[in-house]
PDB file of C-alpha atoms in Angstrom:
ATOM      1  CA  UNK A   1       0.000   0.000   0.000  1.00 92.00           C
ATOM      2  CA  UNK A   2       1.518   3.431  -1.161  1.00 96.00           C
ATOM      3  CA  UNK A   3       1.705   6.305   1.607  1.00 98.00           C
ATOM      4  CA  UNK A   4       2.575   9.839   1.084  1.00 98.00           C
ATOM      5  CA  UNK A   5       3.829  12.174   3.733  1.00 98.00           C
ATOM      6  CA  UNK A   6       3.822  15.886   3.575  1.00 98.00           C
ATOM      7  CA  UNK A   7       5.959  17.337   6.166  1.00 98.00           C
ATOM      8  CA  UNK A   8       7.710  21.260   6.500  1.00 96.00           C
ATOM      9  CA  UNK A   9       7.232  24.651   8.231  1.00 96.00           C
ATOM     10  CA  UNK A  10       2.974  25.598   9.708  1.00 96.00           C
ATOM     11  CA  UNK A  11       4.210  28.797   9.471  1.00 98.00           C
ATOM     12  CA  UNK A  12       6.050  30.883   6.820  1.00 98.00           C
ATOM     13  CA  UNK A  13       6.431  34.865   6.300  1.00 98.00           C
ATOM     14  CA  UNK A  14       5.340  36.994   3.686  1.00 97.00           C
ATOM     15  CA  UNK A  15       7.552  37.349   1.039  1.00 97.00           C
ATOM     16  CA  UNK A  16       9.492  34.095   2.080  1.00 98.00           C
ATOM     17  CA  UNK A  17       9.901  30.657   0.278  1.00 98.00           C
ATOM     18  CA  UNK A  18       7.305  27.826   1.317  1.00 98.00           C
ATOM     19  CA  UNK A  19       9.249  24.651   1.283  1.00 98.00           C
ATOM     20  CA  UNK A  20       7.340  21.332   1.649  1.00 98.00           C
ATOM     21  CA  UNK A  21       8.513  17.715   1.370  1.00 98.00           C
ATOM     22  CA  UNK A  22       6.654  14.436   0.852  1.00 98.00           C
ATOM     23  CA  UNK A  23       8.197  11.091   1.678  1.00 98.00           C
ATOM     24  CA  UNK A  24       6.687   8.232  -0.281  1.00 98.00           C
ATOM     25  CA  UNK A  25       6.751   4.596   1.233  1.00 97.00           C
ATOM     26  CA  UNK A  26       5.363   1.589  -0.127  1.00 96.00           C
ATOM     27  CA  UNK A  27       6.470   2.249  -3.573  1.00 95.00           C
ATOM     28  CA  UNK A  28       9.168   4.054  -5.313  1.00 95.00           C
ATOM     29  CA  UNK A  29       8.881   7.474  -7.326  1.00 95.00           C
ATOM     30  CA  UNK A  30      11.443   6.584  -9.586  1.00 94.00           C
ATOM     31  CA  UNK A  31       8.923   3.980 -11.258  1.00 91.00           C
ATOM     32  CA  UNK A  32       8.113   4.657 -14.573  1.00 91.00           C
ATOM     33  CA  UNK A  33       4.796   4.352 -14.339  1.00 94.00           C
ATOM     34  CA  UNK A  34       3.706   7.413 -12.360  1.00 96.00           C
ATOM     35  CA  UNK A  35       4.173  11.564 -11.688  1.00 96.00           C
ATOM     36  CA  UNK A  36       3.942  12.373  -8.208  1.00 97.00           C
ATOM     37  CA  UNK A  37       2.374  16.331  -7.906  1.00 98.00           C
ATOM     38  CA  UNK A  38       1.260  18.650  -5.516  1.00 98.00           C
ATOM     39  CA  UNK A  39      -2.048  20.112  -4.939  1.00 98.00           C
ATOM     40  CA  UNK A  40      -4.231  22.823  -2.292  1.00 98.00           C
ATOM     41  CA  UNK A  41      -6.842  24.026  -0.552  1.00 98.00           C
ATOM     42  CA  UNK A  42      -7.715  27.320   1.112  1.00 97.00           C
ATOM     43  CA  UNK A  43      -9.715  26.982   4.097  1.00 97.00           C
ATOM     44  CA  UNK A  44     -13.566  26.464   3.118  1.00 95.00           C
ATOM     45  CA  UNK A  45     -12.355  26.445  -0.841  1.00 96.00           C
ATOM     46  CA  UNK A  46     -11.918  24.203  -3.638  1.00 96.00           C
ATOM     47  CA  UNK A  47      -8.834  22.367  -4.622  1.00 98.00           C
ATOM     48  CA  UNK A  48      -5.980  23.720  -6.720  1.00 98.00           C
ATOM     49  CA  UNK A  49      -3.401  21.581  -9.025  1.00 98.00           C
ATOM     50  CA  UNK A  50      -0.250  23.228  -8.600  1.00 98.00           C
ATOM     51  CA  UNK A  51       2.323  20.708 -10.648  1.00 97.00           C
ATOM     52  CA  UNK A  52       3.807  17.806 -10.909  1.00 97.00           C
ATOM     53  CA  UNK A  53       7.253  15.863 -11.474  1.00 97.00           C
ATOM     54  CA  UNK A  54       7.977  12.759 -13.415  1.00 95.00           C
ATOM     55  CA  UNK A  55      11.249  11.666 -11.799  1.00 88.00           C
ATOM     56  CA  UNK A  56      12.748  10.739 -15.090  1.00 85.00           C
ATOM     57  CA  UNK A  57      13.058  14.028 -15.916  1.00 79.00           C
ATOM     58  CA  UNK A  58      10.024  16.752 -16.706  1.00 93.00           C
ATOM     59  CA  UNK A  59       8.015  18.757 -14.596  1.00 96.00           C
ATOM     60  CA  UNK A  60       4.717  20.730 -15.261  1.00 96.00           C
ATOM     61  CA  UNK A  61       3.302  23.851 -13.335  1.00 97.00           C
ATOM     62  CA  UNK A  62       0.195  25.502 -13.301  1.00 97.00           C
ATOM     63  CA  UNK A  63       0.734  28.604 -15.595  1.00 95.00           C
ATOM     64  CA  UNK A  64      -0.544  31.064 -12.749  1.00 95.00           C
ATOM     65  CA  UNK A  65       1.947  29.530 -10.283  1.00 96.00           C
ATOM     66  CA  UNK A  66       4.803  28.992 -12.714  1.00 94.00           C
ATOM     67  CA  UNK A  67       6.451  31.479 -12.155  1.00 96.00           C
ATOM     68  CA  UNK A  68       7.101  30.635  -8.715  1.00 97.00           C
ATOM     69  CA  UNK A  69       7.076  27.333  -8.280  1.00 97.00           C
ATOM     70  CA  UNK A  70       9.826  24.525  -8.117  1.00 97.00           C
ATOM     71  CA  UNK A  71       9.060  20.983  -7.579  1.00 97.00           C
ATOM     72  CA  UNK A  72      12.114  18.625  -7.654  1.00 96.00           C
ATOM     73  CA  UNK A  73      12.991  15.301  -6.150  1.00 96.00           C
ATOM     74  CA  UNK A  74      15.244  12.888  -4.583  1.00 95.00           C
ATOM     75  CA  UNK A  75      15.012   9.599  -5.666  1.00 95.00           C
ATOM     76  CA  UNK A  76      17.861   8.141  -3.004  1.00 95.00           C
ATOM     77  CA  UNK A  77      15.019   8.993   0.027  1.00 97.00           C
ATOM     78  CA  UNK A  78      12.007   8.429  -1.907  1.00 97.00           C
ATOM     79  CA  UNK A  79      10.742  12.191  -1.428  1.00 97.00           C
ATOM     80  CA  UNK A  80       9.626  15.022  -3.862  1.00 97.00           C
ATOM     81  CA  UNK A  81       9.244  18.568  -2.681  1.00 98.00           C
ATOM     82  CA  UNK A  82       7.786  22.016  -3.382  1.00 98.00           C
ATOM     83  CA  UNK A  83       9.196  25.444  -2.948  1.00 98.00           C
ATOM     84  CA  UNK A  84       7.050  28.208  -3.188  1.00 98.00           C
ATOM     85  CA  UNK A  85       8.431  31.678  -3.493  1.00 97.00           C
ATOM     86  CA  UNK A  86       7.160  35.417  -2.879  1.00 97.00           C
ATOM     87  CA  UNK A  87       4.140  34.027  -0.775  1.00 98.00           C
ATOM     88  CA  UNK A  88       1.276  36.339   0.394  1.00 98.00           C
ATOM     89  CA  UNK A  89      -1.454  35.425   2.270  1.00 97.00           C
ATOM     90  CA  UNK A  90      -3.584  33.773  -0.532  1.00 97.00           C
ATOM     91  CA  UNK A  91      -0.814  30.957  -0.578  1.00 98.00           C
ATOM     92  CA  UNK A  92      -2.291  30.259   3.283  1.00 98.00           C
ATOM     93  CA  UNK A  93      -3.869  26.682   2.016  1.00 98.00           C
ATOM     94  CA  UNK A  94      -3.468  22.713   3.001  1.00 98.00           C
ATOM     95  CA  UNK A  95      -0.801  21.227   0.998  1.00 98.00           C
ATOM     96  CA  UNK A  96      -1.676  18.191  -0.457  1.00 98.00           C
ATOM     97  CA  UNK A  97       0.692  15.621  -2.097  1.00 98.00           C
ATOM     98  CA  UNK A  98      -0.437  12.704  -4.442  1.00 98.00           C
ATOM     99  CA  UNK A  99       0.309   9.995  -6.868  1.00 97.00           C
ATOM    100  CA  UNK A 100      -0.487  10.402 -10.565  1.00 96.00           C
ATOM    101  CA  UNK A 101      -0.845   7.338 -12.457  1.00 95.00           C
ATOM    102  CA  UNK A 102       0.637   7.892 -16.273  1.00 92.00           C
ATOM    103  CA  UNK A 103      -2.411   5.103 -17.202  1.00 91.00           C
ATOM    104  CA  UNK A 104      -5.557   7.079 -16.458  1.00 88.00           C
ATOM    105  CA  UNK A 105      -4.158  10.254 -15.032  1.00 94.00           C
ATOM    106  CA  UNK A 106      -5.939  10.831 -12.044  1.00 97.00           C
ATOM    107  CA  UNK A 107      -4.947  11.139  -8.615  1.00 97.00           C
ATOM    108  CA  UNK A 108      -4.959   7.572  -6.920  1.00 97.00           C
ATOM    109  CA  UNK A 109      -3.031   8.253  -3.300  1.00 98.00           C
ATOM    110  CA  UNK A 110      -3.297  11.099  -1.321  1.00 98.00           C
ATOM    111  CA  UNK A 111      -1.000  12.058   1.792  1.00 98.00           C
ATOM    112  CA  UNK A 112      -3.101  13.567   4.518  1.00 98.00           C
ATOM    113  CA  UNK A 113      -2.104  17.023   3.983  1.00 98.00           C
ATOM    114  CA  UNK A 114      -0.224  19.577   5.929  1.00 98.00           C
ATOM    115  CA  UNK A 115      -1.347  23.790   6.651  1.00 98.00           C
ATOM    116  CA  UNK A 116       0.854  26.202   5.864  1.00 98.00           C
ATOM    117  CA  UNK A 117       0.215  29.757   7.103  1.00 98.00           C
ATOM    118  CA  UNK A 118       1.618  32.662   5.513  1.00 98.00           C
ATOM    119  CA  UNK A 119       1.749  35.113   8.179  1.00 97.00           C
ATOM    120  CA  UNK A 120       4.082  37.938  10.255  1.00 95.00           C
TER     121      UNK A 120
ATOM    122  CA  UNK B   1      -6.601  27.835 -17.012  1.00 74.00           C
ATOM    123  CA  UNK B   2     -10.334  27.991 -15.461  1.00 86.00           C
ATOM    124  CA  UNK B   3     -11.541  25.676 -13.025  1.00 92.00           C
ATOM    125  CA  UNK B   4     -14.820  23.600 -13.780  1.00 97.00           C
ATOM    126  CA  UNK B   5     -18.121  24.094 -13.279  1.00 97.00           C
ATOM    127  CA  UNK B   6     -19.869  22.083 -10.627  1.00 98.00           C
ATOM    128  CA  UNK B   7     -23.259  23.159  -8.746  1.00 98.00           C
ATOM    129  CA  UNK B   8     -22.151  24.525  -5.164  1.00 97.00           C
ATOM    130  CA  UNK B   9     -24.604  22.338  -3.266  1.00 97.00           C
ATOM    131  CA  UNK B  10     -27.108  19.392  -4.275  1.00 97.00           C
ATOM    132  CA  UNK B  11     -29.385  17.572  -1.839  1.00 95.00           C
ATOM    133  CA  UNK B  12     -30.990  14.212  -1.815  1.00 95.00           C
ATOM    134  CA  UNK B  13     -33.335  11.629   0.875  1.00 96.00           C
ATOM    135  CA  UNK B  14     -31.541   8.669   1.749  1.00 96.00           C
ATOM    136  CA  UNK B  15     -32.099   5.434  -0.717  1.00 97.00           C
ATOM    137  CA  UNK B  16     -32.485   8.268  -3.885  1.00 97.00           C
ATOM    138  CA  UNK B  17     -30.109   9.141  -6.325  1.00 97.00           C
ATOM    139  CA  UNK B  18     -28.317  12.397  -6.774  1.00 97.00           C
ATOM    140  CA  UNK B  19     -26.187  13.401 -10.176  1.00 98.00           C
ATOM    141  CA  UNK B  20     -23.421  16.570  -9.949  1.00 98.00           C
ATOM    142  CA  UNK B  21     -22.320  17.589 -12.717  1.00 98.00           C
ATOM    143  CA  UNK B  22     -18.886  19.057 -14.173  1.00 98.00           C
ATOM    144  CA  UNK B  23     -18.635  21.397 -16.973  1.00 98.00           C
ATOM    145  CA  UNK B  24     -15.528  22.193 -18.903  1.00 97.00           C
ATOM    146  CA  UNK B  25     -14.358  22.704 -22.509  1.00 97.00           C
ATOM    147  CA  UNK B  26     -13.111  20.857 -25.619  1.00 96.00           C
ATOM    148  CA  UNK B  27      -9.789  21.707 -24.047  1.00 96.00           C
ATOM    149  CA  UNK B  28     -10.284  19.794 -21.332  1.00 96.00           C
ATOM    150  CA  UNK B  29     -13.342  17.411 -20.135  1.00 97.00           C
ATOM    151  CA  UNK B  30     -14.942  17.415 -23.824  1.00 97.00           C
ATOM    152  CA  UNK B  31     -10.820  16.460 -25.258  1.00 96.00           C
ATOM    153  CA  UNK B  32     -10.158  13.260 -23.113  1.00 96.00           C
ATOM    154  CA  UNK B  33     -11.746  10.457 -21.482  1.00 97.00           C
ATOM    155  CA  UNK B  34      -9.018  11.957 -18.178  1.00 97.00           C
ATOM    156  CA  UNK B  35     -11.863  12.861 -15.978  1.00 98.00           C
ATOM    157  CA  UNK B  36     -11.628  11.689 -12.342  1.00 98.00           C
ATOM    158  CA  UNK B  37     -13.831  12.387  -9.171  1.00 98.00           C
ATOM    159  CA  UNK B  38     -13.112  12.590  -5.574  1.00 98.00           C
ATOM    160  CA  UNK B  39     -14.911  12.806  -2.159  1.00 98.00           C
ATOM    161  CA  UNK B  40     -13.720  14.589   0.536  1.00 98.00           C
ATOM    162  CA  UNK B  41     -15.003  14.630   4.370  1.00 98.00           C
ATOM    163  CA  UNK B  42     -14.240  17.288   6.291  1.00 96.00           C
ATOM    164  CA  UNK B  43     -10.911  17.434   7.785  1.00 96.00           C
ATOM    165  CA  UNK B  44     -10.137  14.329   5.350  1.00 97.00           C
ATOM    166  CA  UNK B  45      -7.838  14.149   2.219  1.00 98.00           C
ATOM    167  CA  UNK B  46      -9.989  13.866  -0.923  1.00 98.00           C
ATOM    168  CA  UNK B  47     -10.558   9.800  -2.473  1.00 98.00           C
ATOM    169  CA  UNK B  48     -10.700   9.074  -5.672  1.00 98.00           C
ATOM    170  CA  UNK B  49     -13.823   7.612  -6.459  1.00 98.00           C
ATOM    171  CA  UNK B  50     -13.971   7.359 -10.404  1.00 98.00           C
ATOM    172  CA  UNK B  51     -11.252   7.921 -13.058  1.00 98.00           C
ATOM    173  CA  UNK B  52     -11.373   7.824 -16.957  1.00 97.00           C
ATOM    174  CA  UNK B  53     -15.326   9.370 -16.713  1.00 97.00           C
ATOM    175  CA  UNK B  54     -16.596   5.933 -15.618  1.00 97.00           C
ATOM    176  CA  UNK B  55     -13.997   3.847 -14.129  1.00 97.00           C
ATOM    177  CA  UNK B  56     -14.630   2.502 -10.526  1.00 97.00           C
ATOM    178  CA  UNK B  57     -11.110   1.892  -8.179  1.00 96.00           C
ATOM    179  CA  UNK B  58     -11.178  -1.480  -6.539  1.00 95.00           C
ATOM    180  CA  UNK B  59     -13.235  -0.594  -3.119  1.00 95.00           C
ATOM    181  CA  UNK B  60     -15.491   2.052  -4.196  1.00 97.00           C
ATOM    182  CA  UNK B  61     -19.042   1.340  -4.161  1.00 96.00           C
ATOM    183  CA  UNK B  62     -21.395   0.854  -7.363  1.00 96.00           C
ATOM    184  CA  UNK B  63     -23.209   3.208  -5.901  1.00 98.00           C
ATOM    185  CA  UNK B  64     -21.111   5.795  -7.385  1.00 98.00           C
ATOM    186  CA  UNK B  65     -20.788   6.230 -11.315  1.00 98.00           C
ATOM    187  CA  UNK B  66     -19.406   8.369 -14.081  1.00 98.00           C
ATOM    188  CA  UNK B  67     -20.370   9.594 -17.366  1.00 98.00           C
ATOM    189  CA  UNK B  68     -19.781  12.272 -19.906  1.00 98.00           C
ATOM    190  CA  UNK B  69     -21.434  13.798 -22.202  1.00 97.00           C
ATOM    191  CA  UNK B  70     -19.833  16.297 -24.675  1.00 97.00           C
ATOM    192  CA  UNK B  71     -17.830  18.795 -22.482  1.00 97.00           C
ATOM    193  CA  UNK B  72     -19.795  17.699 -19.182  1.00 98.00           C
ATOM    194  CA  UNK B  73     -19.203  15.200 -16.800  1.00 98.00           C
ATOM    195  CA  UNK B  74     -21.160  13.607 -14.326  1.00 98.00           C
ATOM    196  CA  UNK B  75     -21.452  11.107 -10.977  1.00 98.00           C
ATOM    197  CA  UNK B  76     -23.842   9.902  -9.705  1.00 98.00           C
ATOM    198  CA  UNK B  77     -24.794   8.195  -6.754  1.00 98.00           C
ATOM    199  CA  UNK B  78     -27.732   5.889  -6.086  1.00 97.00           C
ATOM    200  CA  UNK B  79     -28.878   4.766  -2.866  1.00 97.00           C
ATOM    201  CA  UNK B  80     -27.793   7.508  -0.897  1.00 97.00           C
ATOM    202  CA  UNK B  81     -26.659   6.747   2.571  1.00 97.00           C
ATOM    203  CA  UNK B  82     -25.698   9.079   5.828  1.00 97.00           C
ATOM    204  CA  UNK B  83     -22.253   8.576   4.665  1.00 97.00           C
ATOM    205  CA  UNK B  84     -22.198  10.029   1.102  1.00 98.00           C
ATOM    206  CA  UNK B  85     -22.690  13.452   2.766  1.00 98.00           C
ATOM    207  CA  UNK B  86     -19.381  14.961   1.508  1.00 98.00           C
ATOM    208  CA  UNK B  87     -17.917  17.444  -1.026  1.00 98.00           C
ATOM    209  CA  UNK B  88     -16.945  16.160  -3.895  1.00 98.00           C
ATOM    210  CA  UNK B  89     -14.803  17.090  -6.776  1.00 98.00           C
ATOM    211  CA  UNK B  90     -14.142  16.424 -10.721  1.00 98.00           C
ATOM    212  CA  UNK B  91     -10.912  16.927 -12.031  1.00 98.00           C
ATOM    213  CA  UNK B  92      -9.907  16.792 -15.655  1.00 98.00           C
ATOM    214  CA  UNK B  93      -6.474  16.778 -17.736  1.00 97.00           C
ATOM    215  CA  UNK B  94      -5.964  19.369 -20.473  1.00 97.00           C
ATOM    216  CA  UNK B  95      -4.261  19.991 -23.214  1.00 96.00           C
ATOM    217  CA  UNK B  96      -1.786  21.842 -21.882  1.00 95.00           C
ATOM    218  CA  UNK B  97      -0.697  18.870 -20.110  1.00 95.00           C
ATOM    219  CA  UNK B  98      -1.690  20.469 -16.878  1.00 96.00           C
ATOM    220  CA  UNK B  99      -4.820  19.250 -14.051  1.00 97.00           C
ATOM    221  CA  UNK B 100      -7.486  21.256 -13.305  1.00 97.00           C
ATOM    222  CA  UNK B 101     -10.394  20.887 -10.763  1.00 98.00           C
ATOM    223  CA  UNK B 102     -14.280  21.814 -10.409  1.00 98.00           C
ATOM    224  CA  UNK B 103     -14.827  24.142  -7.681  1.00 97.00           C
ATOM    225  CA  UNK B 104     -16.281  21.482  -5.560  1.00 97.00           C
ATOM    226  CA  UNK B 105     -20.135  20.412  -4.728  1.00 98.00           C
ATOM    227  CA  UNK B 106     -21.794  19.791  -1.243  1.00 98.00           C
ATOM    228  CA  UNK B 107     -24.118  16.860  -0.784  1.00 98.00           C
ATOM    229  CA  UNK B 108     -26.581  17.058   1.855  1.00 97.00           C
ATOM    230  CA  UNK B 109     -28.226  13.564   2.799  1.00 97.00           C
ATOM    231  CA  UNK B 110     -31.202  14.813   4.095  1.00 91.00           C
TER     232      UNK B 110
END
């Protein structure tokens, strides 16, 4: 059975980077078979795809995060992670990271999800 | 890239059926049979319920099924029970190779 594990700062400043990990067990994100990517969700709101990374090399972002977004990975402790630059207050969300099958593309295993607050 | 469309809130007794639906575009829900759906409880990491429109995950009830129609999608699920009172969620791929996500439904069992 695949876990996922989101773990970094509750609490970042404005204008700082988020940084976020998530440590996979069960199965590794080197397979070919899968992207592992990184979604939120505002209190009381909907959920937001913010990218994903296929560990054999290629990433995608959504185009209104893009520009400050980095997802990378490291295959030798089975974790991928997000950083998250410039934040405000609207980046204040659950983080939420997930397993993306190549064969269907949806979202098949969820970690529990971690709250980041972007505050002074 | 927009989210989807989804109703805000849809209600149903228990042992009926209720159907939320998804709208999108050609560039997304109407361009590929990549549309998956998820259920959420509070304070709970969304589950994936149905992928590819109509695919079930091994697990999930046949209560809950998946169709499309042009560039809308839908689930529905029979027999409602106390349980099925959730939010729930369609996501579709797109053709800019990116994910995007409806803007979420509440079901009331009432």
């Amino acid at each position: 059975q695949v876990q996922l594990q989101e773990s970094g700062p509750g609490l970042v400043k404005p204008s700082q980077t988020l940084s976020l990990t998530c440590t996979v067990s069960g199965g590794s994100i080197s397979s070919s078979n899968y992207y592992w990517s990184w979604i939120r969700q505002p209190a009381g709101k909907g959920l937001e795809w913010i990218g994903r990374i296929y560990t054999r090399g290629s990433t995608t972002y959504n185009p209104s995060l893009k520009s400050r977004i980095t997802i990378s990975a490291d295959t030798s402790k089975n974790q991928f992670s997000l950083r998250l630059s410039s934040v405000t207050a609207a980046d204040t969300a659950v983080y939420y990271c997930a397993r993306l099958p190549m064969a269907g593309l949806h979202f098949d295993y969820w970690g529990q999800g971690t709250l980041v607050t972007v505050s002074s | 890239q927009s989210a989807l469309t989804q109703p805000a809130s849809v209600s149903g007794s228990p042992g009926q059926s209720s159907t939320i639906s998804c709208a999108g575009t050609s560039s997304d829900v109407g361009g590929y049979n990549y549309v998956s759906w998820y259920q959420q409880h509070p304070g709970k990491a969304p589950k994936l319920l149905i992928y590819e429109v109509s695919n079930r995950p091994s697990g999930v009830s046949n209560r809950f099924s998946g169709s499309k129609s042009g560039n809308t999608a839908s689930l529905t699920i029979s027999g409602l029970q106390a349980e099925d009172e959730a939010d729930y969620y369609c996501s579709s791929f797109t053709s800019s190779s990116t994910w995007v996500f409806g803007g979420g439904t509440k079901l009331t069992v009432l």
